[in-house]
Amino acid sequence: MVGLLKKTTGLVGLVVCESLHEEPDVKKLEDQLQGGQIEEVILQTENELSLARKMMRWKPWEPLVEEAPDNQWKWST
């Protein structure tokens, strides 16, 4: 990328991404995604990928090993 377009994200602990893939106009990309700053989108995507990998191990689509208690899925009021 030809120089950074911004020096800070303005968000504590979130540094400016220096290696965007094939998109030199960061502002245009952020406007297209409508998901906040590109660094936020990258962080969210990494978190979703991490969850997807965990779900592959957990296999939540498979039947339960044992029957759930009767009140397991009820919200208390």
mmCIF file with all atom_site columns, C-alpha atoms in Angstrom:
data_model
loop_
_atom_site.group_PDB
_atom_site.id
_atom_site.type_symbol
_atom_site.label_atom_id
_atom_site.label_alt_id
_atom_site.label_comp_id
_atom_site.label_asym_id
_atom_site.label_entity_id
_atom_site.label_seq_id
_atom_site.pdbx_PDB_ins_code
_atom_site.Cartn_x
_atom_site.Cartn_y
_atom_site.Cartn_z
_atom_site.occupancy
_atom_site.B_iso_or_equiv
_atom_site.pdbx_formal_charge
_atom_site.auth_seq_id
_atom_site.auth_comp_id
_atom_site.auth_asym_id
_atom_site.auth_atom_id
_atom_site.pdbx_PDB_model_num
ATOM 1  C CA . MET A 1 1  ? 0.000   0.000   0.000  1.00 0.00 ? 1  MET A CA 1
ATOM 2  C CA . VAL A 1 2  ? 1.334   3.428   -0.858 1.00 0.00 ? 2  VAL A CA 1
ATOM 3  C CA . GLY A 1 3  ? 1.624   5.048   2.580  1.00 0.00 ? 3  GLY A CA 1
ATOM 4  C CA . LEU A 1 4  ? -0.910  4.875   5.355  1.00 0.00 ? 4  LEU A CA 1
ATOM 5  C CA . LEU A 1 5  ? -4.025  6.984   4.945  1.00 0.00 ? 5  LEU A CA 1
ATOM 6  C CA . LYS A 1 6  ? -4.611  7.252   8.684  1.00 0.00 ? 6  LYS A CA 1
ATOM 7  C CA . LYS A 1 7  ? -2.305  7.296   11.667 1.00 0.00 ? 7  LYS A CA 1
ATOM 8  C CA . THR A 1 8  ? -4.739  5.967   14.291 1.00 0.00 ? 8  THR A CA 1
ATOM 9  C CA . THR A 1 9  ? -8.074  4.203   14.518 1.00 0.00 ? 9  THR A CA 1
ATOM 10 C CA . GLY A 1 10 ? -9.057  6.293   17.506 1.00 0.00 ? 10 GLY A CA 1
ATOM 11 C CA . LEU A 1 11 ? -9.948  3.053   19.303 1.00 0.00 ? 11 LEU A CA 1
ATOM 12 C CA . VAL A 1 12 ? -7.910  1.879   22.287 1.00 0.00 ? 12 VAL A CA 1
ATOM 13 C CA . GLY A 1 13 ? -5.925  -1.265  21.510 1.00 0.00 ? 13 GLY A CA 1
ATOM 14 C CA . LEU A 1 14 ? -6.795  -1.316  17.790 1.00 0.00 ? 14 LEU A CA 1
ATOM 15 C CA . VAL A 1 15 ? -3.848  -0.348  15.604 1.00 0.00 ? 15 VAL A CA 1
ATOM 16 C CA . VAL A 1 16 ? -4.040  0.807   12.001 1.00 0.00 ? 16 VAL A CA 1
ATOM 17 C CA . CYS A 1 17 ? -3.869  -2.070  9.523  1.00 0.00 ? 17 CYS A CA 1
ATOM 18 C CA . GLU A 1 18 ? -0.838  -1.626  7.298  1.00 0.00 ? 18 GLU A CA 1
ATOM 19 C CA . SER A 1 19 ? -1.398  -4.492  4.876  1.00 0.00 ? 19 SER A CA 1
ATOM 20 C CA . LEU A 1 20 ? -4.769  -4.310  3.155  1.00 0.00 ? 20 LEU A CA 1
ATOM 21 C CA . HIS A 1 21 ? -5.105  -6.677  0.231  1.00 0.00 ? 21 HIS A CA 1
ATOM 22 C CA . GLU A 1 22 ? -5.720  -5.072  -3.188 1.00 0.00 ? 22 GLU A CA 1
ATOM 23 C CA . GLU A 1 23 ? -7.522  -1.975  -1.830 1.00 0.00 ? 23 GLU A CA 1
ATOM 24 C CA . PRO A 1 24 ? -5.388  1.174   -1.572 1.00 0.00 ? 24 PRO A CA 1
ATOM 25 C CA . ASP A 1 25 ? -8.417  3.430   -0.890 1.00 0.00 ? 25 ASP A CA 1
ATOM 26 C CA . VAL A 1 26 ? -9.273  2.516   2.712  1.00 0.00 ? 26 VAL A CA 1
ATOM 27 C CA . LYS A 1 27 ? -12.076 5.081   3.041  1.00 0.00 ? 27 LYS A CA 1
ATOM 28 C CA . LYS A 1 28 ? -13.784 3.724   -0.095 1.00 0.00 ? 28 LYS A CA 1
ATOM 29 C CA . LEU A 1 29 ? -13.522 0.169   1.240  1.00 0.00 ? 29 LEU A CA 1
ATOM 30 C CA . GLU A 1 30 ? -14.926 1.176   4.635  1.00 0.00 ? 30 GLU A CA 1
ATOM 31 C CA . ASP A 1 31 ? -17.838 2.930   2.919  1.00 0.00 ? 31 ASP A CA 1
ATOM 32 C CA . GLN A 1 32 ? -18.554 -0.156  0.786  1.00 0.00 ? 32 GLN A CA 1
ATOM 33 C CA . LEU A 1 33 ? -18.489 -2.518  3.769  1.00 0.00 ? 33 LEU A CA 1
ATOM 34 C CA . GLN A 1 34 ? -20.521 -0.203  6.028  1.00 0.00 ? 34 GLN A CA 1
ATOM 35 C CA . GLY A 1 35 ? -19.068 -2.011  9.043  1.00 0.00 ? 35 GLY A CA 1
ATOM 36 C CA . GLY A 1 36 ? -16.978 0.670   10.712 1.00 0.00 ? 36 GLY A CA 1
ATOM 37 C CA . GLN A 1 37 ? -13.255 1.053   10.325 1.00 0.00 ? 37 GLN A CA 1
ATOM 38 C CA . ILE A 1 38 ? -11.486 -1.642  8.313  1.00 0.00 ? 38 ILE A CA 1
ATOM 39 C CA . GLU A 1 39 ? -9.518  -2.652  11.401 1.00 0.00 ? 39 GLU A CA 1
ATOM 40 C CA . GLU A 1 40 ? -12.797 -3.369  13.212 1.00 0.00 ? 40 GLU A CA 1
ATOM 41 C CA . VAL A 1 41 ? -14.016 -5.448  10.268 1.00 0.00 ? 41 VAL A CA 1
ATOM 42 C CA . ILE A 1 42 ? -10.764 -7.439  10.217 1.00 0.00 ? 42 ILE A CA 1
ATOM 43 C CA . LEU A 1 43 ? -10.955 -8.079  13.976 1.00 0.00 ? 43 LEU A CA 1
ATOM 44 C CA . GLN A 1 44 ? -14.593 -9.192  13.732 1.00 0.00 ? 44 GLN A CA 1
ATOM 45 C CA . THR A 1 45 ? -13.778 -11.479 10.807 1.00 0.00 ? 45 THR A CA 1
ATOM 46 C CA . GLU A 1 46 ? -10.885 -13.061 12.715 1.00 0.00 ? 46 GLU A CA 1
ATOM 47 C CA . ASN A 1 47 ? -13.217 -13.664 15.677 1.00 0.00 ? 47 ASN A CA 1
ATOM 48 C CA . GLU A 1 48 ? -15.853 -15.251 13.418 1.00 0.00 ? 48 GLU A CA 1
ATOM 49 C CA . LEU A 1 49 ? -13.226 -17.504 11.832 1.00 0.00 ? 49 LEU A CA 1
ATOM 50 C CA . SER A 1 50 ? -12.050 -18.563 15.280 1.00 0.00 ? 50 SER A CA 1
ATOM 51 C CA . LEU A 1 51 ? -15.633 -19.393 16.283 1.00 0.00 ? 51 LEU A CA 1
ATOM 52 C CA . ALA A 1 52 ? -16.191 -21.363 13.056 1.00 0.00 ? 52 ALA A CA 1
ATOM 53 C CA . ARG A 1 53 ? -13.119 -23.472 13.798 1.00 0.00 ? 53 ARG A CA 1
ATOM 54 C CA . LYS A 1 54 ? -14.373 -24.135 17.337 1.00 0.00 ? 54 LYS A CA 1
ATOM 55 C CA . MET A 1 55 ? -17.807 -25.095 16.012 1.00 0.00 ? 55 MET A CA 1
ATOM 56 C CA . MET A 1 56 ? -16.171 -27.690 13.737 1.00 0.00 ? 56 MET A CA 1
ATOM 57 C CA . ARG A 1 57 ? -14.652 -29.285 16.865 1.00 0.00 ? 57 ARG A CA 1
ATOM 58 C CA . TRP A 1 58 ? -17.780 -28.933 19.000 1.00 0.00 ? 58 TRP A CA 1
ATOM 59 C CA . LYS A 1 59 ? -20.181 -30.262 16.295 1.00 0.00 ? 59 LYS A CA 1
ATOM 60 C CA . PRO A 1 60 ? -23.287 -28.588 17.773 1.00 0.00 ? 60 PRO A CA 1
ATOM 61 C CA . TRP A 1 61 ? -25.450 -30.047 14.978 1.00 0.00 ? 61 TRP A CA 1
ATOM 62 C CA . GLU A 1 62 ? -25.020 -33.573 16.335 1.00 0.00 ? 62 GLU A CA 1
ATOM 63 C CA . PRO A 1 63 ? -27.518 -35.067 18.825 1.00 0.00 ? 63 PRO A CA 1
ATOM 64 C CA . LEU A 1 64 ? -26.856 -34.533 22.524 1.00 0.00 ? 64 LEU A CA 1
ATOM 65 C CA . VAL A 1 65 ? -24.850 -37.225 24.296 1.00 0.00 ? 65 VAL A CA 1
ATOM 66 C CA . GLU A 1 66 ? -27.525 -37.341 26.995 1.00 0.00 ? 66 GLU A CA 1
ATOM 67 C CA . GLU A 1 67 ? -30.987 -35.830 27.293 1.00 0.00 ? 67 GLU A CA 1
ATOM 68 C CA . ALA A 1 68 ? -31.074 -32.225 28.551 1.00 0.00 ? 68 ALA A CA 1
ATOM 69 C CA . PRO A 1 69 ? -32.926 -31.446 31.792 1.00 0.00 ? 69 PRO A CA 1
ATOM 70 C CA . ASP A 1 70 ? -36.540 -30.314 31.316 1.00 0.00 ? 70 ASP A CA 1
ATOM 71 C CA . ASN A 1 71 ? -35.811 -26.671 32.167 1.00 0.00 ? 71 ASN A CA 1
ATOM 72 C CA . GLN A 1 72 ? -32.519 -26.473 30.219 1.00 0.00 ? 72 GLN A CA 1
ATOM 73 C CA . TRP A 1 73 ? -33.825 -24.317 27.374 1.00 0.00 ? 73 TRP A CA 1
ATOM 74 C CA . LYS A 1 74 ? -36.272 -22.100 29.307 1.00 0.00 ? 74 LYS A CA 1
ATOM 75 C CA . TRP A 1 75 ? -35.582 -18.501 30.287 1.00 0.00 ? 75 TRP A CA 1
ATOM 76 C CA . SER A 1 76 ? -36.279 -17.572 33.874 1.00 0.00 ? 76 SER A CA 1
ATOM 77 C CA . THR A 1 77 ? -38.598 -14.608 34.310 1.00 0.00 ? 77 THR A CA 1
#
